[in-house]
Coordinates of C-alpha atoms in Angstrom, one line a residue:
M5 CA 40.0 -8.4 117.4
S6 CA 40.6 -8.0 121.1
T7 CA 40.9 -4.4 122.5
Y8 CA 43.8 -5.8 124.6
K9 CA 45.8 -7.5 121.8
S10 CA 49.0 -5.5 122.3
L11 CA 48.9 -6.0 126.1
K12 CA 48.4 -9.7 125.7
E13 CA 51.3 -9.9 123.3
E14 CA 53.5 -8.0 125.7
V15 CA 52.7 -10.3 128.6
Y16 CA 53.0 -13.4 126.4
E17 CA 56.6 -12.4 125.5
A18 CA 57.4 -11.6 129.1
N19 CA 56.2 -15.0 130.3
M20 CA 58.1 -16.8 127.6
Q21 CA 61.3 -15.2 128.8
L22 CA 61.0 -16.8 132.2
P23 CA 61.8 -20.4 131.1
E24 CA 64.4 -19.1 128.6
L25 CA 66.2 -17.3 131.5
G26 CA 66.0 -20.5 133.7
L27 CA 63.7 -18.8 136.2
V28 CA 60.8 -21.3 136.0
L29 CA 60.3 -25.0 135.9
F30 CA 57.1 -26.5 134.5
T31 CA 54.5 -23.8 135.3
F32 CA 56.1 -22.4 138.4
G33 CA 55.8 -18.7 137.6
N34 CA 53.9 -15.9 136.0
A35 CA 54.3 -12.4 134.6
S36 CA 51.7 -9.6 134.2
A37 CA 51.5 -6.1 132.8
V38 CA 49.1 -3.3 133.4
D39 CA 47.2 -0.9 131.2
R40 CA 46.3 1.8 133.6
S41 CA 44.3 3.8 131.1
K42 CA 41.9 0.9 130.8
G43 CA 42.2 -0.2 134.5
V44 CA 43.2 -3.7 133.6
F45 CA 46.2 -6.1 133.6
A46 CA 47.0 -9.2 131.6
I47 CA 48.4 -12.3 133.2
K48 CA 49.3 -15.9 132.3
P49 CA 46.5 -18.5 132.6
S50 CA 46.9 -21.0 135.5
G51 CA 48.7 -24.3 135.0
V52 CA 49.3 -24.0 131.2
P53 CA 52.7 -25.3 130.1
Y54 CA 54.8 -22.6 128.5
V55 CA 55.2 -24.6 125.3
D56 CA 51.4 -24.5 124.9
L57 CA 50.9 -20.8 125.5
K58 CA 49.7 -18.4 122.9
P59 CA 49.3 -14.6 123.1
E60 CA 45.5 -14.9 123.0
D61 CA 45.6 -17.2 126.1
M62 CA 46.6 -14.3 128.3
V63 CA 43.7 -13.4 130.7
I64 CA 42.6 -9.8 131.2
C65 CA 41.6 -8.9 134.8
D66 CA 40.6 -5.7 136.6
F67 CA 42.2 -4.5 139.8
D68 CA 39.8 -6.6 141.9
A69 CA 41.1 -9.7 140.0
K70 CA 37.8 -10.2 138.2
I71 CA 38.1 -11.5 134.6
V72 CA 37.4 -8.9 132.0
E73 CA 38.4 -11.1 129.0
G74 CA 39.6 -14.6 128.6
S75 CA 38.3 -18.2 128.4
M76 CA 40.8 -19.7 131.0
R77 CA 41.3 -19.2 134.7
P78 CA 44.1 -16.7 135.4
S79 CA 47.1 -17.5 137.4
S80 CA 46.5 -18.6 141.0
D81 CA 48.6 -15.5 142.0
T82 CA 46.3 -13.1 140.2
K83 CA 45.0 -11.5 143.4
T84 CA 48.5 -10.8 144.5
H85 CA 49.3 -9.0 141.3
A86 CA 46.0 -7.1 141.5
V87 CA 46.8 -5.8 145.0
L88 CA 50.2 -4.6 143.9
Y89 CA 48.8 -2.7 140.9
K90 CA 46.1 -1.2 143.1
E91 CA 48.4 -0.1 145.9
W92 CA 51.5 0.8 143.9
E93 CA 50.4 3.2 141.1
K94 CA 53.8 3.6 139.4
I95 CA 54.5 -0.1 138.6
G96 CA 53.8 -1.5 135.1
G97 CA 54.6 -5.1 135.5
V98 CA 54.9 -7.9 138.1
V99 CA 56.8 -11.2 138.0
H100 CA 56.6 -14.2 140.3
T101 CA 58.9 -17.2 140.1
H102 CA 60.1 -20.1 142.2
S103 CA 63.7 -19.7 140.9
T104 CA 66.1 -22.0 142.7
Y105 CA 68.4 -19.6 144.6
G106 CA 65.9 -16.9 145.3
T107 CA 63.5 -19.5 146.6
A108 CA 66.2 -21.1 148.8
W109 CA 66.8 -17.7 150.5
A110 CA 63.0 -17.2 150.9
Q111 CA 62.7 -20.7 152.5
A112 CA 65.5 -19.9 154.8
I113 CA 63.7 -16.6 155.7
K114 CA 66.8 -14.6 155.1
D115 CA 67.5 -11.3 153.4
I116 CA 70.0 -11.6 150.5
P117 CA 73.0 -9.6 151.8
I118 CA 74.6 -6.9 149.7
F119 CA 78.0 -8.3 149.3
G120 CA 79.2 -6.8 146.1
T121 CA 78.9 -4.2 143.4
T122 CA 76.6 -6.3 141.1
H123 CA 74.0 -6.1 143.8
A124 CA 74.6 -2.4 144.4
D125 CA 74.2 -1.6 140.7
H126 CA 70.5 -2.4 141.3
L127 CA 69.7 -1.5 144.9
I128 CA 71.6 -0.3 147.9
S129 CA 69.9 -2.5 150.6
N130 CA 69.8 -6.2 151.2
I131 CA 67.0 -7.8 149.1
P132 CA 64.4 -8.0 151.8
C133 CA 62.7 -11.2 152.9
A134 CA 59.2 -10.7 154.2
P135 CA 58.5 -12.7 157.4
P136 CA 56.2 -15.7 157.2
M137 CA 52.6 -14.8 156.6
K138 CA 50.6 -14.0 159.7
D139 CA 48.0 -16.6 160.7
D140 CA 45.0 -14.2 160.2
Y141 CA 46.4 -13.5 156.7
I142 CA 46.6 -17.2 155.9
A143 CA 43.1 -17.8 157.2
G144 CA 41.8 -15.0 155.0
D145 CA 42.0 -14.5 151.3
Y146 CA 45.5 -16.1 151.0
E147 CA 46.6 -14.8 147.6
H148 CA 45.1 -11.3 148.2
M149 CA 46.9 -11.1 151.5
T150 CA 50.2 -12.1 150.0
G151 CA 50.1 -8.8 148.2
Y152 CA 49.8 -7.1 151.6
Q153 CA 52.6 -9.3 153.1
I154 CA 54.8 -7.7 150.4
I155 CA 53.5 -4.2 150.9
D156 CA 53.8 -4.4 154.7
C157 CA 57.4 -5.5 154.5
I158 CA 58.5 -2.7 152.1
K159 CA 56.7 -0.2 154.3
E160 CA 58.1 -1.6 157.6
R161 CA 61.6 -1.5 156.2
G162 CA 61.3 2.1 155.2
L163 CA 62.0 1.2 151.6
D164 CA 60.7 2.8 148.4
Y165 CA 59.0 0.3 146.0
N166 CA 60.2 2.4 143.1
E167 CA 63.8 1.8 144.1
V168 CA 63.8 -1.8 145.4
G169 CA 61.9 -3.8 142.7
M170 CA 62.3 -7.2 144.3
I171 CA 61.4 -9.1 147.5
L172 CA 61.4 -12.6 148.8
V173 CA 58.2 -13.8 150.5
G174 CA 59.2 -15.9 153.5
N175 CA 58.7 -19.6 153.1
H176 CA 57.5 -18.9 149.5
A177 CA 59.6 -17.4 146.7
P178 CA 60.6 -14.1 144.9
F179 CA 58.3 -11.4 143.5
T180 CA 59.6 -8.6 141.4
W181 CA 58.1 -5.5 139.7
G182 CA 59.1 -2.6 137.5
S183 CA 57.9 0.3 135.4
T184 CA 57.2 -2.2 132.7
V185 CA 56.8 -6.0 132.6
A186 CA 60.2 -6.2 130.7
K187 CA 61.8 -4.4 133.7
A188 CA 60.1 -6.8 136.1
V189 CA 61.5 -9.8 134.2
Y190 CA 64.9 -8.1 134.3
N191 CA 64.6 -7.6 138.0
S192 CA 63.6 -11.3 138.4
A193 CA 66.8 -12.4 136.6
V194 CA 68.9 -10.0 138.7
C195 CA 67.3 -11.2 141.9
E196 CA 68.1 -14.9 141.0
E197 CA 71.7 -14.1 140.0
V198 CA 72.4 -12.0 143.1
A199 CA 70.9 -14.8 145.3
R200 CA 73.2 -17.3 143.6
M201 CA 76.3 -15.0 144.0
A202 CA 75.5 -14.4 147.7
Y203 CA 75.1 -18.1 148.4
L204 CA 78.4 -18.9 146.7
T205 CA 80.1 -16.0 148.6
L206 CA 79.1 -17.5 151.9
Q207 CA 80.4 -20.9 150.8
I208 CA 83.8 -19.4 150.1
N209 CA 83.9 -17.2 153.1
P210 CA 81.1 -17.6 155.8
N211 CA 82.4 -14.4 157.4
A212 CA 82.2 -12.2 154.2
A213 CA 81.7 -8.6 154.9
I214 CA 78.8 -6.5 153.6
L215 CA 79.8 -4.0 150.9
K216 CA 80.9 -0.7 152.4
D217 CA 78.6 2.3 152.1
A218 CA 80.8 4.3 149.8
L219 CA 80.8 1.5 147.2
K220 CA 77.1 0.9 147.6
K221 CA 76.4 4.6 146.9
K222 CA 78.9 4.9 144.0
H223 CA 77.6 1.9 142.1
Y224 CA 73.9 2.7 142.7
D225 CA 74.3 6.4 141.8
R226 CA 76.3 5.9 138.6
K227 CA 73.3 4.1 137.2
H228 CA 70.3 5.7 139.0
G229 CA 71.5 9.0 140.6
K230 CA 70.8 12.5 139.3
D231 CA 74.3 12.5 137.6
A232 CA 74.1 8.9 136.3
Y233 CA 76.5 8.1 133.6
Y234 CA 76.2 4.3 133.1
G235 CA 74.9 3.4 129.6
Q236 CA 74.1 5.6 126.7
G237 CA 71.4 7.8 128.1
C238 CA 68.7 9.4 126.0

């Protein structure tokens, strides 16, 4: 029996949620989860239809994206996941999709504006869109440098990756992360829904105003602040 059986099962379940939530078409997406005690992560194999996936198909890689266990090639985005796990020590899962509305904002190279309280329940900034990849990054190890495209944007915006949990990669598509892969899947669904809401808001009112600071803070703090009271707690 594989040493990584439970990790593979966790990642399999996360990947299977992506088509169920309408976040992927065909094989346009992947989810991964890390086991930091073993220095590895599990990720979906490349190009395998979701209907054909099995838990044992998940590929185990180290933080240099080298295969530790698995008979199939890992996702083409494996090096991006590896960079994020290596650089951001507090994340437990990463998801990448080409969901329709999130990808449309990424292709437009636009941040998703914070128009309402649904957005503010999850983060108090716009969902950032990283600028198109630099030419030297493209000419280098493309998937590896995509990880740094994400990290550079978060750093340049003065954001905390523990608080943001989602980004659009310009001309590409969304990436999300979280303390667990389940949280990363949740953030992926939130990103897509907020992207859709923002698009519709601008169709109704092209001059819609950004949410005022007091409401941003109230809605974020009631779920994430030191005196948070949303939900049932521990």
